[in-house]
Amino acid sequence: MDRDPATPMPGSLRDDRVRSGVARGPRGLFQRRVRAAVFGEPAFPDVELVPAEVCAARPHVIAFAAWRAMVTAAAADGLDPAPLAIHAAYRSVALQAEIWRYRLDERRARRAADGLPPLPERELERQQRLWTAKPGQSAHHTGLALDLALYHLGARAGRRTPHYAWLVDHARAFGFYPYLPEPWHWEYDPPGLVAQLADLRARLARGETPPPALLRPPDPVPIAEPAPRMLRRSM
Ligand SMILES: [Zn+2]
């Protein structure tokens, strides 16, 4: 499909989405993040999200298929699959806006409680962006970012689980890459993701059921690529 990359289709991922990587995680772990600039709501047609009856968190069907294969493999390796359950996946821009406002209010209140003068709005937002994505910029808008149940343990304890160690070694083979500050947050972003999505869309438009092969993640990225460019610290 020919189109000007400078004018992305509404409601789609940009083909030129940023891949950010850092090779500073354990055992060469690096990030490879979905560019979550969303040009419309929802980020994907509703039919591409798993129905709520199947998974309440409504992940993208492609990410869900890869996650299922991954959990099956983890269980075969002897892990209790419960901490790998999907705690959260798809999040609307409206919900992210609520979260954003709530956390800004919290920041203001905390400063006031500490007896500090109010910060200029721009500075307050700059600090908040380190930890919270702005509405429209969260990878969760795509349904491709999964927060696993490891979330309930918090970051420090989450990193000490056998589950995290297993994910570090194996998640990439299923198309999942970490967001290093949050051991529970993994994003489905294998090489060829955009083509995989386009293929799925074409099949759905023709009324076809996507074949299992399409739902399988492509080959994992060799550990040395892509080159680390920048680390975005927003969820
Ligand atoms: Zn997350």
Coordinates of C-alpha atoms and ligand atoms in Angstrom, one line a residue:
M1 CA 0.0 0.0 0.0
D2 CA 1.5 3.3 -1.1
R3 CA 1.1 6.3 1.1
D4 CA 3.1 9.2 2.3
P5 CA 4.9 8.2 5.5
A6 CA 4.6 11.8 6.7
T7 CA 0.8 11.5 6.8
P8 CA 0.1 8.4 8.8
M9 CA -3.3 6.7 8.5
P10 CA -5.6 7.6 11.3
G11 CA -5.9 4.9 13.9
S12 CA -2.7 3.1 12.9
L13 CA 0.8 2.7 14.0
R14 CA 3.3 4.7 12.0
D15 CA 5.6 2.5 9.9
D16 CA 8.6 4.6 11.1
R17 CA 7.8 4.1 14.7
V18 CA 10.8 4.7 16.9
R19 CA 12.7 1.7 18.2
S20 CA 14.5 2.5 21.3
G21 CA 17.0 0.2 22.6
V22 CA 19.4 0.0 25.5
A23 CA 21.8 -2.9 25.9
R24 CA 22.1 -2.4 29.6
G25 CA 19.7 -4.9 30.8
P26 CA 20.6 -8.3 32.2
R27 CA 22.2 -10.7 29.7
G28 CA 22.2 -8.2 26.8
L29 CA 18.5 -7.4 27.2
F30 CA 17.4 -4.4 25.2
Q31 CA 14.3 -2.5 24.6
R32 CA 12.4 -2.3 21.4
R33 CA 9.3 -0.2 21.9
V34 CA 6.2 0.2 20.0
R35 CA 5.9 3.8 18.9
A36 CA 2.7 4.8 20.5
A37 CA 1.8 8.0 18.7
V38 CA -1.9 7.3 18.1
F39 CA -3.6 9.2 15.4
G40 CA -7.1 8.4 16.2
E41 CA -9.1 6.4 18.8
P42 CA -9.0 3.5 19.1
A43 CA -5.4 2.9 17.8
F44 CA -6.7 -0.2 16.0
P45 CA -10.0 -1.3 14.7
D46 CA -12.0 -3.0 17.6
V47 CA -12.0 -6.3 15.7
E48 CA -8.2 -6.5 16.2
L49 CA -8.5 -6.5 20.0
V50 CA -9.3 -9.7 21.8
P51 CA -13.0 -9.7 23.0
A52 CA -13.4 -8.9 26.7
E53 CA -15.0 -12.4 27.3
V54 CA -11.7 -14.0 26.2
C55 CA -9.4 -11.6 27.9
A56 CA -10.7 -8.7 30.0
A57 CA -7.5 -6.7 29.3
R58 CA -8.3 -6.7 25.6
P59 CA -4.8 -7.2 24.1
H60 CA -4.3 -7.0 20.3
V61 CA -5.0 -10.4 18.8
I62 CA -1.4 -10.7 17.5
A63 CA 0.1 -10.0 20.9
F64 CA -2.3 -12.3 22.5
A65 CA -1.5 -15.3 20.2
A66 CA 2.3 -14.7 20.9
W67 CA 1.7 -14.3 24.6
R68 CA -0.2 -17.7 24.7
A69 CA 2.6 -19.4 23.0
M70 CA 5.1 -17.9 25.4
V71 CA 3.1 -18.9 28.5
T72 CA 2.8 -22.4 27.2
A73 CA 6.5 -22.6 26.8
A74 CA 7.1 -21.1 30.3
A75 CA 4.8 -23.7 31.8
A76 CA 6.6 -26.5 29.9
D77 CA 9.8 -25.2 31.5
G78 CA 8.2 -25.8 34.9
L79 CA 7.0 -22.2 35.8
D80 CA 3.7 -21.4 37.5
P81 CA 2.0 -19.4 34.7
A82 CA -0.1 -17.3 37.1
P83 CA 2.5 -14.4 37.4
L84 CA 2.6 -14.2 33.6
A85 CA -1.2 -13.6 33.4
I86 CA -2.2 -10.4 31.6
H87 CA -3.0 -7.8 34.2
A88 CA -3.5 -4.9 31.7
A89 CA -3.1 -4.4 28.0
Y90 CA -5.3 -2.1 25.9
R91 CA -5.9 1.3 27.4
S92 CA -8.0 4.1 25.7
V93 CA -6.6 7.6 25.2
A94 CA -9.5 8.8 27.4
L95 CA -8.4 6.6 30.3
Q96 CA -4.8 7.6 29.9
A97 CA -6.0 11.2 30.1
E98 CA -7.7 10.4 33.4
I99 CA -4.5 8.7 34.7
W100 CA -2.4 11.7 33.5
R101 CA -4.6 14.2 35.3
Y102 CA -4.9 12.2 38.5
R103 CA -1.1 11.8 38.7
L104 CA -0.5 15.5 38.0
D105 CA -2.9 16.3 40.8
E106 CA -1.0 13.9 43.1
R107 CA 2.3 15.6 42.3
R108 CA 0.9 19.0 43.1
A109 CA -0.6 17.8 46.3
R110 CA 2.7 16.1 47.3
R111 CA 4.6 19.3 46.8
A112 CA 2.1 21.3 48.8
A113 CA 2.2 18.7 51.6
D114 CA 6.0 19.0 51.6
G115 CA 5.7 22.8 51.9
L116 CA 7.3 23.4 48.5
P117 CA 6.1 26.2 46.2
P118 CA 4.1 25.1 43.1
L119 CA 6.1 24.2 40.0
P120 CA 5.4 25.9 36.7
E121 CA 3.0 23.6 34.7
R122 CA 5.6 22.8 32.1
E123 CA 8.1 21.6 34.6
L124 CA 5.5 19.6 36.4
E125 CA 4.6 17.8 33.2
R126 CA 8.3 17.3 32.2
Q127 CA 8.8 15.4 35.5
Q128 CA 5.7 13.4 35.1
R129 CA 6.5 12.3 31.6
L130 CA 9.5 10.4 33.0
W131 CA 7.0 8.0 34.6
T132 CA 3.7 8.4 32.9
A133 CA 3.0 8.5 29.1
K134 CA 1.0 11.5 27.9
P135 CA -2.5 10.6 26.6
G136 CA -2.0 9.4 23.0
Q137 CA 1.6 8.3 23.6
S138 CA 1.2 5.2 25.7
A139 CA 2.2 1.9 24.1
H140 CA -1.0 0.5 25.9
H141 CA -3.2 2.4 23.3
T142 CA -2.1 -0.3 20.8
G143 CA -3.0 -3.4 22.8
L144 CA 0.6 -4.6 22.0
A145 CA 2.0 -3.7 25.4
L146 CA 1.2 -6.2 28.1
D147 CA 1.5 -5.6 31.9
L148 CA 1.8 -9.1 33.4
A149 CA 0.7 -10.1 36.8
L150 CA 4.3 -9.6 38.0
Y151 CA 3.0 -6.0 38.4
H152 CA 1.6 -6.9 41.8
L153 CA 5.1 -7.6 43.2
G154 CA 6.5 -4.2 42.3
A155 CA 9.7 -3.5 40.3
R156 CA 12.4 -4.8 42.7
A157 CA 10.7 -8.1 43.8
G158 CA 9.4 -8.6 40.2
R159 CA 13.0 -8.6 38.9
R160 CA 14.0 -11.3 41.4
T161 CA 11.4 -13.8 40.2
P162 CA 12.3 -16.9 38.1
H163 CA 9.6 -15.6 35.7
Y164 CA 11.5 -12.4 35.0
A165 CA 14.7 -14.4 34.5
W166 CA 12.8 -16.7 32.1
L167 CA 11.4 -13.7 30.2
V168 CA 14.9 -12.2 29.9
D169 CA 16.1 -15.3 28.2
H170 CA 13.0 -16.3 26.1
A171 CA 10.5 -13.4 25.6
R172 CA 12.3 -12.2 22.4
A173 CA 11.7 -15.5 20.7
F174 CA 8.0 -14.8 21.0
G175 CA 8.3 -11.2 19.8
F176 CA 8.2 -9.5 23.2
Y177 CA 10.7 -6.9 24.4
P178 CA 11.0 -5.3 27.8
Y179 CA 10.5 -1.8 29.2
L180 CA 13.4 -2.0 31.5
P181 CA 12.1 0.2 34.4
E182 CA 9.0 -2.0 34.7
P183 CA 9.8 -5.7 34.8
W184 CA 6.0 -6.5 34.3
H185 CA 5.7 -4.4 31.1
W186 CA 6.5 -6.3 27.8
E187 CA 5.8 -5.1 24.3
Y188 CA 5.1 -7.2 21.2
D189 CA 7.2 -5.6 18.6
P190 CA 9.0 -8.2 16.5
P191 CA 10.7 -7.4 13.2
G192 CA 8.1 -7.1 10.5
L193 CA 5.4 -6.1 12.9
V194 CA 4.0 -3.5 10.5
A195 CA 3.8 -6.0 7.6
Q196 CA 2.2 -8.6 9.9
L197 CA -0.5 -6.0 10.9
A198 CA -1.1 -5.0 7.3
D199 CA -1.5 -8.7 6.3
L200 CA -3.9 -9.3 9.2
R201 CA -6.0 -6.3 8.3
A202 CA -6.2 -7.3 4.6
R203 CA -7.4 -10.8 5.7
L204 CA -10.0 -9.4 8.2
A205 CA -11.3 -7.0 5.5
R206 CA -11.8 -10.0 3.2
G207 CA -13.7 -11.7 6.0
E208 CA -11.0 -14.4 6.5
T209 CA -10.1 -15.8 9.8
P210 CA -6.4 -15.1 10.4
P211 CA -4.4 -18.4 9.9
P212 CA -2.3 -19.4 12.9
A213 CA 0.9 -18.8 10.9
L214 CA 0.1 -15.1 10.7
L215 CA -0.3 -15.0 14.5
R216 CA 3.1 -16.5 15.0
P217 CA 5.9 -14.0 15.7
P218 CA 8.6 -13.7 13.1
D219 CA 12.2 -14.8 13.9
P220 CA 13.7 -13.1 16.9
V221 CA 16.1 -10.2 16.5
P222 CA 19.8 -11.1 16.9
I223 CA 21.0 -9.9 20.2
A224 CA 23.3 -7.2 18.8
E225 CA 20.6 -5.2 16.9
P226 CA 19.0 -2.8 16.7
A227 CA 21.6 -0.3 17.8
P228 CA 20.5 1.5 21.0
R229 CA 19.4 5.0 20.3
M230 CA 17.5 6.3 23.2
L231 CA 15.6 5.3 26.2
R232 CA 12.2 6.7 26.6
R233 CA 11.1 6.6 30.1
S234 CA 7.4 6.5 29.8
M235 CA 5.1 3.6 30.3
Ligands
ZN1 ZN 2.5 -1.1 31.0

